[in-house]
Coordinates of C-alpha atoms and ligand atoms in Angstrom, one line a residue:
M1057 CA -25.9 -0.5 24.3
S1058 CA -22.5 -0.6 22.6
S1059 CA -21.9 -2.1 19.2
P1060 CA -20.2 -5.5 18.8
A1061 CA -17.2 -3.6 17.3
S1062 CA -16.8 -1.3 20.3
T1063 CA -17.2 -4.2 22.7
H1064 CA -14.4 -6.0 20.8
R1065 CA -12.3 -2.9 21.0
L1066 CA -12.8 -2.5 24.7
I1067 CA -12.0 -6.2 25.4
L1068 CA -8.9 -6.0 23.3
K1069 CA -7.8 -2.8 25.0
M1070 CA -8.1 -4.4 28.4
L1071 CA -6.3 -7.5 27.3
K1072 CA -3.5 -5.5 25.6
E1073 CA -3.0 -3.4 28.7
K1074 CA -2.2 -6.5 30.6
Q1075 CA 0.6 -7.4 28.1
G1076 CA 0.0 -11.2 28.0
A1077 CA -1.2 -11.6 31.6
Y1078 CA -4.7 -12.8 32.5
V1079 CA -7.7 -10.6 33.0
S1080 CA -10.6 -12.1 34.9
G1081 CA -13.9 -12.7 33.1
A1082 CA -15.6 -11.0 36.1
L1083 CA -13.6 -7.8 35.6
L1084 CA -14.3 -7.8 31.9
A1085 CA -18.0 -8.4 32.5
G1086 CA -18.1 -5.7 35.2
R1087 CA -16.4 -3.0 33.1
L1088 CA -18.4 -3.8 29.9
G1089 CA -21.7 -4.3 31.6
L1090 CA -22.1 -7.8 30.2
T1091 CA -22.6 -11.2 31.6
R1092 CA -19.7 -13.6 31.7
T1093 CA -21.4 -15.6 29.0
G1094 CA -21.6 -12.4 26.9
I1095 CA -17.8 -11.9 27.4
W1096 CA -17.2 -15.5 26.3
K1097 CA -19.2 -15.0 23.1
N1098 CA -17.2 -11.9 22.3
I1099 CA -14.0 -13.8 22.9
R1100 CA -15.1 -16.5 20.6
T1101 CA -15.7 -14.0 17.9
L1102 CA -12.3 -12.4 18.4
R1103 CA -10.7 -15.8 18.1
S1104 CA -12.5 -16.4 14.8
M1105 CA -11.0 -13.1 13.6
G1106 CA -7.5 -14.5 14.3
Y1107 CA -6.8 -13.2 17.9
D1108 CA -5.1 -15.9 19.9
I1109 CA -6.8 -15.6 23.3
Q1110 CA -6.2 -18.2 25.9
S1111 CA -8.8 -18.9 28.6
H1112 CA -8.3 -20.4 32.0
P1113 CA -11.2 -21.4 34.3
K1114 CA -9.9 -19.5 37.3
E1115 CA -7.6 -16.8 35.8
G1116 CA -9.8 -15.5 32.9
Y1117 CA -8.4 -14.5 29.5
R1118 CA -5.0 -13.5 28.1
L1119 CA -4.0 -12.3 24.7
V1120 CA -1.2 -14.5 23.3
S1121 CA -0.8 -12.9 19.8
L1122 CA -2.5 -10.6 17.4
P1123 CA -3.5 -11.6 13.9
D1124 CA -1.6 -10.1 11.1
L1125 CA -4.7 -8.4 9.8
L1126 CA -5.2 -4.9 8.6
L1127 CA -8.2 -4.3 10.9
P1128 CA -8.9 -0.7 11.9
D1129 CA -8.4 -1.7 15.5
E1130 CA -4.9 -2.8 14.8
I1131 CA -4.0 0.0 12.5
L1132 CA -5.6 3.2 13.8
P1133 CA -4.4 3.2 17.4
E1134 CA -0.8 2.9 16.2
L1135 CA -1.0 5.2 13.1
K1136 CA 0.7 8.6 13.8
T1137 CA -0.7 10.5 10.8
A1138 CA -2.6 13.8 10.7
W1139 CA -4.7 13.2 7.6
L1140 CA -3.7 10.0 5.8
G1141 CA -5.7 6.9 6.7
R1142 CA -7.7 8.8 9.4
S1143 CA -10.8 7.8 7.5
Y1144 CA -10.0 4.1 7.1
H1145 CA -12.2 1.7 5.2
Y1146 CA -11.4 -2.0 5.8
F1147 CA -12.7 -5.0 3.9
P1148 CA -12.0 -8.7 4.5
Q1149 CA -12.8 -9.1 0.8
I1150 CA -13.7 -6.6 -1.9
G1151 CA -13.8 -6.4 -5.7
S1152 CA -11.2 -3.6 -6.1
T1153 CA -10.1 -1.1 -3.5
N1154 CA -9.7 1.5 -6.3
D1155 CA -13.3 1.0 -7.3
H1156 CA -14.5 1.5 -3.8
A1157 CA -12.3 4.6 -3.3
L1158 CA -13.6 6.1 -6.5
A1159 CA -17.2 5.6 -5.2
L1160 CA -16.2 7.2 -1.8
A1161 CA -14.6 10.1 -3.7
A1162 CA -17.9 10.6 -5.6
A1163 CA -19.8 10.5 -2.2
G1164 CA -17.6 13.3 -0.8
A1165 CA -15.1 11.2 1.4
P1166 CA -12.3 13.4 2.9
H1167 CA -8.7 13.9 1.6
G1168 CA -6.5 11.0 2.8
S1169 CA -9.3 8.4 3.0
A1170 CA -7.8 4.9 2.7
V1171 CA -9.4 1.7 1.5
C1172 CA -7.7 -1.5 2.5
A1173 CA -8.7 -5.1 1.8
E1174 CA -7.3 -8.5 2.8
E1175 CA -8.3 -9.8 -0.6
Q1176 CA -9.5 -8.5 -3.9
T1177 CA -11.7 -10.5 -6.3
S1178 CA -11.3 -8.1 -9.2
G1179 CA -8.0 -6.4 -8.5
R1180 CA -7.0 -4.2 -11.4
G1181 CA -3.6 -3.3 -12.8
R1182 CA -2.6 -0.8 -15.4
L1183 CA -3.7 -1.3 -19.0
R1184 CA -6.7 -3.4 -17.8
R1185 CA -4.5 -6.1 -16.5
E1186 CA -5.5 -8.2 -13.6
W1187 CA -3.8 -7.8 -10.2
I1188 CA -3.8 -11.1 -8.3
S1189 CA -4.8 -10.3 -4.7
S1190 CA -4.6 -13.5 -2.7
P1191 CA -6.2 -13.4 0.8
R1192 CA -4.0 -12.0 3.6
L1193 CA -0.8 -12.2 1.7
G1194 CA -0.4 -8.8 0.3
I1195 CA -1.3 -5.2 0.8
Y1196 CA -4.1 -3.9 -1.4
L1197 CA -4.6 -0.3 -0.6
S1198 CA -6.2 2.8 -2.3
I1199 CA -5.8 6.3 -1.2
L1200 CA -7.9 9.3 -2.0
L1201 CA -6.1 12.6 -2.6
R1202 CA -8.1 15.8 -2.9
T1203 CA -5.3 18.4 -3.1
P1204 CA -5.7 20.0 -6.6
L1205 CA -2.7 19.4 -8.9
P1206 CA -2.2 20.7 -12.4
V1207 CA -3.6 17.9 -14.6
Q1208 CA -0.3 17.5 -16.5
E1209 CA 1.6 17.1 -13.2
A1210 CA -0.8 14.7 -11.5
F1211 CA 1.5 11.7 -12.4
Q1212 CA 4.1 13.1 -10.0
A1213 CA 1.9 11.9 -7.1
T1214 CA 2.4 8.4 -8.3
Y1215 CA 6.1 8.8 -8.1
I1216 CA 5.8 10.1 -4.5
L1217 CA 3.9 7.0 -3.6
A1218 CA 6.5 4.8 -5.3
L1219 CA 9.4 6.6 -3.6
S1220 CA 7.8 6.4 -0.2
L1221 CA 7.5 2.6 -0.6
V1222 CA 11.0 2.3 -1.9
K1223 CA 12.3 4.2 1.1
V1224 CA 10.4 2.0 3.5
L1225 CA 11.7 -1.2 1.8
R1226 CA 15.3 0.1 2.1
G1227 CA 15.1 1.8 5.5
K1228 CA 12.9 -0.7 7.5
Y1229 CA 13.5 -4.0 5.6
G1230 CA 17.0 -3.6 4.2
L1231 CA 15.7 -4.5 0.7
P1232 CA 17.1 -2.7 -2.4
G1233 CA 13.7 -1.5 -3.7
A1234 CA 13.8 0.5 -7.0
I1235 CA 11.3 2.1 -9.3
K1236 CA 10.7 0.9 -12.8
W1237 CA 9.4 4.0 -14.4
P1238 CA 6.6 4.9 -14.2
N1239 CA 4.9 2.9 -11.5
D1240 CA 6.3 -0.5 -10.8
I1241 CA 8.4 -1.3 -7.7
L1242 CA 11.2 -3.8 -8.2
I1243 CA 13.6 -5.7 -6.0
G1244 CA 16.4 -6.6 -8.4
P1245 CA 14.8 -7.6 -11.7
R1246 CA 11.6 -8.7 -10.0
K1247 CA 8.4 -6.8 -9.4
V1248 CA 7.2 -6.6 -5.8
G1249 CA 4.6 -3.9 -6.2
G1250 CA 2.5 -1.9 -8.7
I1251 CA 0.6 1.4 -8.6
L1252 CA -2.6 2.3 -10.4
T1253 CA -3.6 6.0 -10.5
E1254 CA -7.0 7.1 -11.5
M1255 CA -8.4 10.6 -11.4
Q1256 CA -11.1 13.0 -12.1
S1257 CA -10.3 16.5 -13.2
D1258 CA -11.7 19.7 -14.6
Q1259 CA -9.9 21.5 -17.5
D1260 CA -6.7 22.4 -15.5
F1261 CA -6.7 20.8 -12.1
T1262 CA -7.4 17.5 -10.6
R1263 CA -10.6 17.2 -8.5
F1264 CA -9.3 14.0 -6.9
L1265 CA -6.8 11.2 -7.4
V1266 CA -7.3 7.6 -6.3
I1267 CA -3.9 5.9 -6.1
G1268 CA -4.0 2.2 -5.6
I1269 CA -1.0 0.2 -4.6
G1270 CA -0.5 -3.6 -4.5
I1271 CA 2.4 -5.0 -2.6
N1272 CA 3.4 -8.7 -2.6
V1273 CA 4.3 -9.2 1.1
N1274 CA 4.1 -12.8 2.3
H1275 CA 3.7 -14.7 -1.0
T1276 CA 5.8 -17.8 -1.5
K1277 CA 7.4 -18.6 -4.9
E1278 CA 4.5 -21.0 -5.5
D1279 CA 2.0 -18.2 -4.9
L1280 CA 3.9 -16.1 -7.6
A1281 CA 4.4 -18.9 -10.1
G1282 CA 2.5 -16.8 -12.7
P1283 CA 2.5 -16.6 -15.6
F1284 CA 3.2 -12.8 -15.2
R1285 CA 4.5 -10.3 -17.7
Y1286 CA 7.5 -9.6 -15.4
P1287 CA 9.0 -12.0 -12.9
A1288 CA 7.4 -11.4 -9.5
T1289 CA 8.7 -11.5 -6.0
S1290 CA 7.6 -10.7 -2.4
L1291 CA 9.1 -9.2 0.6
A1292 CA 9.1 -12.6 2.4
I1293 CA 10.9 -14.3 -0.5
E1294 CA 13.5 -11.6 -0.5
R1295 CA 14.0 -11.5 3.2
G1296 CA 13.6 -15.2 3.8
D1297 CA 11.1 -14.4 6.6
P1298 CA 7.5 -13.4 6.8
V1299 CA 6.8 -9.7 7.2
A1300 CA 4.1 -8.2 9.5
R1301 CA 1.8 -6.5 7.0
R1302 CA 0.3 -4.4 9.8
E1303 CA 3.7 -2.8 10.5
L1304 CA 4.5 -2.3 6.9
L1305 CA 1.1 -0.6 6.2
I1306 CA 1.6 1.8 9.2
T1307 CA 5.2 2.6 8.3
F1308 CA 4.2 3.2 4.7
L1309 CA 1.3 5.5 5.5
E1310 CA 3.4 7.6 7.9
R1311 CA 6.2 7.9 5.4
L1312 CA 3.8 8.8 2.6
E1313 CA 2.0 11.5 4.6
S1314 CA 5.3 13.2 5.3
D1315 CA 6.6 12.8 1.7
Y1316 CA 3.3 14.0 0.2
D1317 CA 3.2 17.1 2.5
T1318 CA 6.7 18.0 1.3
F1319 CA 5.8 17.4 -2.3
Y1320 CA 2.7 19.6 -2.0
S1321 CA 4.3 22.4 -0.2
R1322 CA 7.8 22.4 -1.8
G1323 CA 7.2 20.9 -5.2
F1324 CA 8.2 17.8 -7.1
S1325 CA 11.8 18.9 -7.8
T1326 CA 12.6 18.3 -4.1
F1327 CA 12.3 14.6 -5.0
L1328 CA 14.3 14.6 -8.2
A1329 CA 17.5 13.3 -6.5
D1330 CA 15.6 10.5 -4.8
L1331 CA 13.9 9.6 -8.1
E1332 CA 17.3 9.3 -9.8
Q1333 CA 18.9 7.4 -6.9
F1334 CA 16.2 4.9 -6.6
S1335 CA 15.5 4.4 -10.3
G1336 CA 15.8 0.9 -11.6
I1337 CA 16.2 2.0 -15.2
L1338 CA 18.6 4.9 -15.4
G1339 CA 21.7 4.2 -17.4
K1340 CA 20.1 1.2 -19.0
Y1341 CA 18.8 0.6 -22.5
I1342 CA 15.0 0.3 -22.4
T1343 CA 12.0 -0.2 -24.6
I1344 CA 8.9 1.9 -23.8
V1345 CA 5.5 1.3 -25.3
S1346 CA 3.6 4.5 -25.3
G1347 CA 0.2 4.3 -27.0
K1348 CA 0.8 2.6 -30.3
E1349 CA 4.4 3.7 -30.4
E1350 CA 7.5 1.8 -29.3
K1351 CA 10.6 3.8 -28.2
R1352 CA 14.0 2.4 -27.6
G1353 CA 17.0 4.2 -26.1
K1354 CA 19.0 4.7 -23.0
A1355 CA 17.3 6.1 -19.9
L1356 CA 19.5 9.1 -19.2
R1357 CA 17.8 11.3 -16.5
F1358 CA 14.6 12.9 -15.4
T1359 CA 13.5 16.5 -16.0
P1360 CA 12.6 18.5 -12.8
E1361 CA 8.9 17.8 -13.7
G1362 CA 9.6 14.0 -13.8
A1363 CA 9.6 13.2 -17.5
L1364 CA 12.1 10.6 -18.5
I1365 CA 14.8 11.6 -20.9
L1366 CA 15.6 8.9 -23.4
G1367 CA 18.8 9.1 -25.4
R1368 CA 19.0 7.6 -28.9
D1369 CA 22.1 6.1 -30.5
D1370 CA 22.1 9.0 -33.0
G1371 CA 22.7 11.4 -30.1
T1372 CA 19.1 12.9 -30.0
E1373 CA 17.1 13.0 -26.8
E1374 CA 13.4 12.8 -26.1
A1375 CA 11.4 13.5 -23.1
V1376 CA 8.8 10.7 -22.4
W1377 CA 5.9 11.5 -20.1
V1378 CA 3.9 8.3 -20.2
G1379 CA 4.4 4.7 -21.2
D1380 CA 5.1 1.1 -20.2
V1381 CA 8.6 -0.1 -20.0
T1382 CA 8.4 -3.5 -21.6
R1383 CA 12.1 -4.3 -21.6
V1384 CA 15.2 -3.3 -19.6
E1385 CA 18.3 -4.6 -21.3
G1386 CA 20.2 -7.1 -19.2
T1387 CA 17.2 -7.9 -16.9
F1388 CA 14.0 -9.3 -18.3
Ligands
BTN2447 C1 0.1 -2.5 -11.9 O1 1.2 -2.9 -11.6 O2 -0.4 -2.6 -13.1 C2 -0.7 -1.8 -10.9 C3 -1.3 -2.7 -9.9 C4 -2.2 -2.0 -8.9 C5 -2.9 -2.9 -7.9 C6 -3.6 -2.2 -6.8 S1 -4.1 -3.3 -5.5 C7 -5.0 -2.0 -4.8 C8 -5.6 -1.2 -5.9 N1 -6.9 -1.8 -6.3 C9 -6.9 -2.3 -7.5 O3 -7.8 -2.9 -8.1 N2 -5.7 -2.1 -8.1 C10 -4.8 -1.4 -7.2

């Protein structure tokens, strides 16, 4: 006997093939080896999951619209990646996708495993901040990367993720995404996404990285009323229209796989021009908190390894590798 999930998958496949036309209950029942009542019960469950399925006493069932959920059945058939997201772990609700990905990593999950949730109850940001993860509004995603990287260069993987998202925001949605070094994604002065990278390493190389990304997608201004450290925005606010999260997730994963392959085979310096082009801080006076230190200066450029060169008024320069930009002059 097939599992409820595979029965749902088959019913949806048959309904989708008909592209909005009716499929008779008898045909569905015959193909799936179920009674017509059995089909009806499965349709009821699919409806409760958000699939809009119309029924007609004589004609049968037709699929009117898909839910904008990040269900494996809606993501995997469309996703054209070789390794990223092929092992896809989906949760309607979870504490933190990063925590789950870390547990999967410890249990031996493969490179490219993705954990995705509709809602997080303990979403985590950098520096132990909370990441508000309201149901079905954002993308809450963690990715497990097992390619060994020199420990001191592991942070470059975070930039690759940030750049992939910025390129998707610009290319697909026409939004001027930018990176606020090191791991915030901005549209104008407002934060639309954040990245949290966690890793396990031996002395020289990473064993694995878990990179979590949160993207505000369909939040309204009220949803983002805060208080937040930085003003926040969402794709829907910036576009004036809701965005299909399913499409965004698929496009992002495909873009990221290609960028990560290039990064791993050709090195980080391949992305230096992108990093400078899409930086939200270069040329501006910024304040960086790094540990207990506060540094102020002009963000001049990046080194080929990705460190930020900060220029001081006395003409000296300093390479900064880690920190939190707390102020960008002229913005927030
Ligand atoms: C930040 O801006 O401080 C980083 C935010 C990272 C949030 C994401 S949402 C998915 C993943 N799971 C978490 O608990 N956090 C990251």
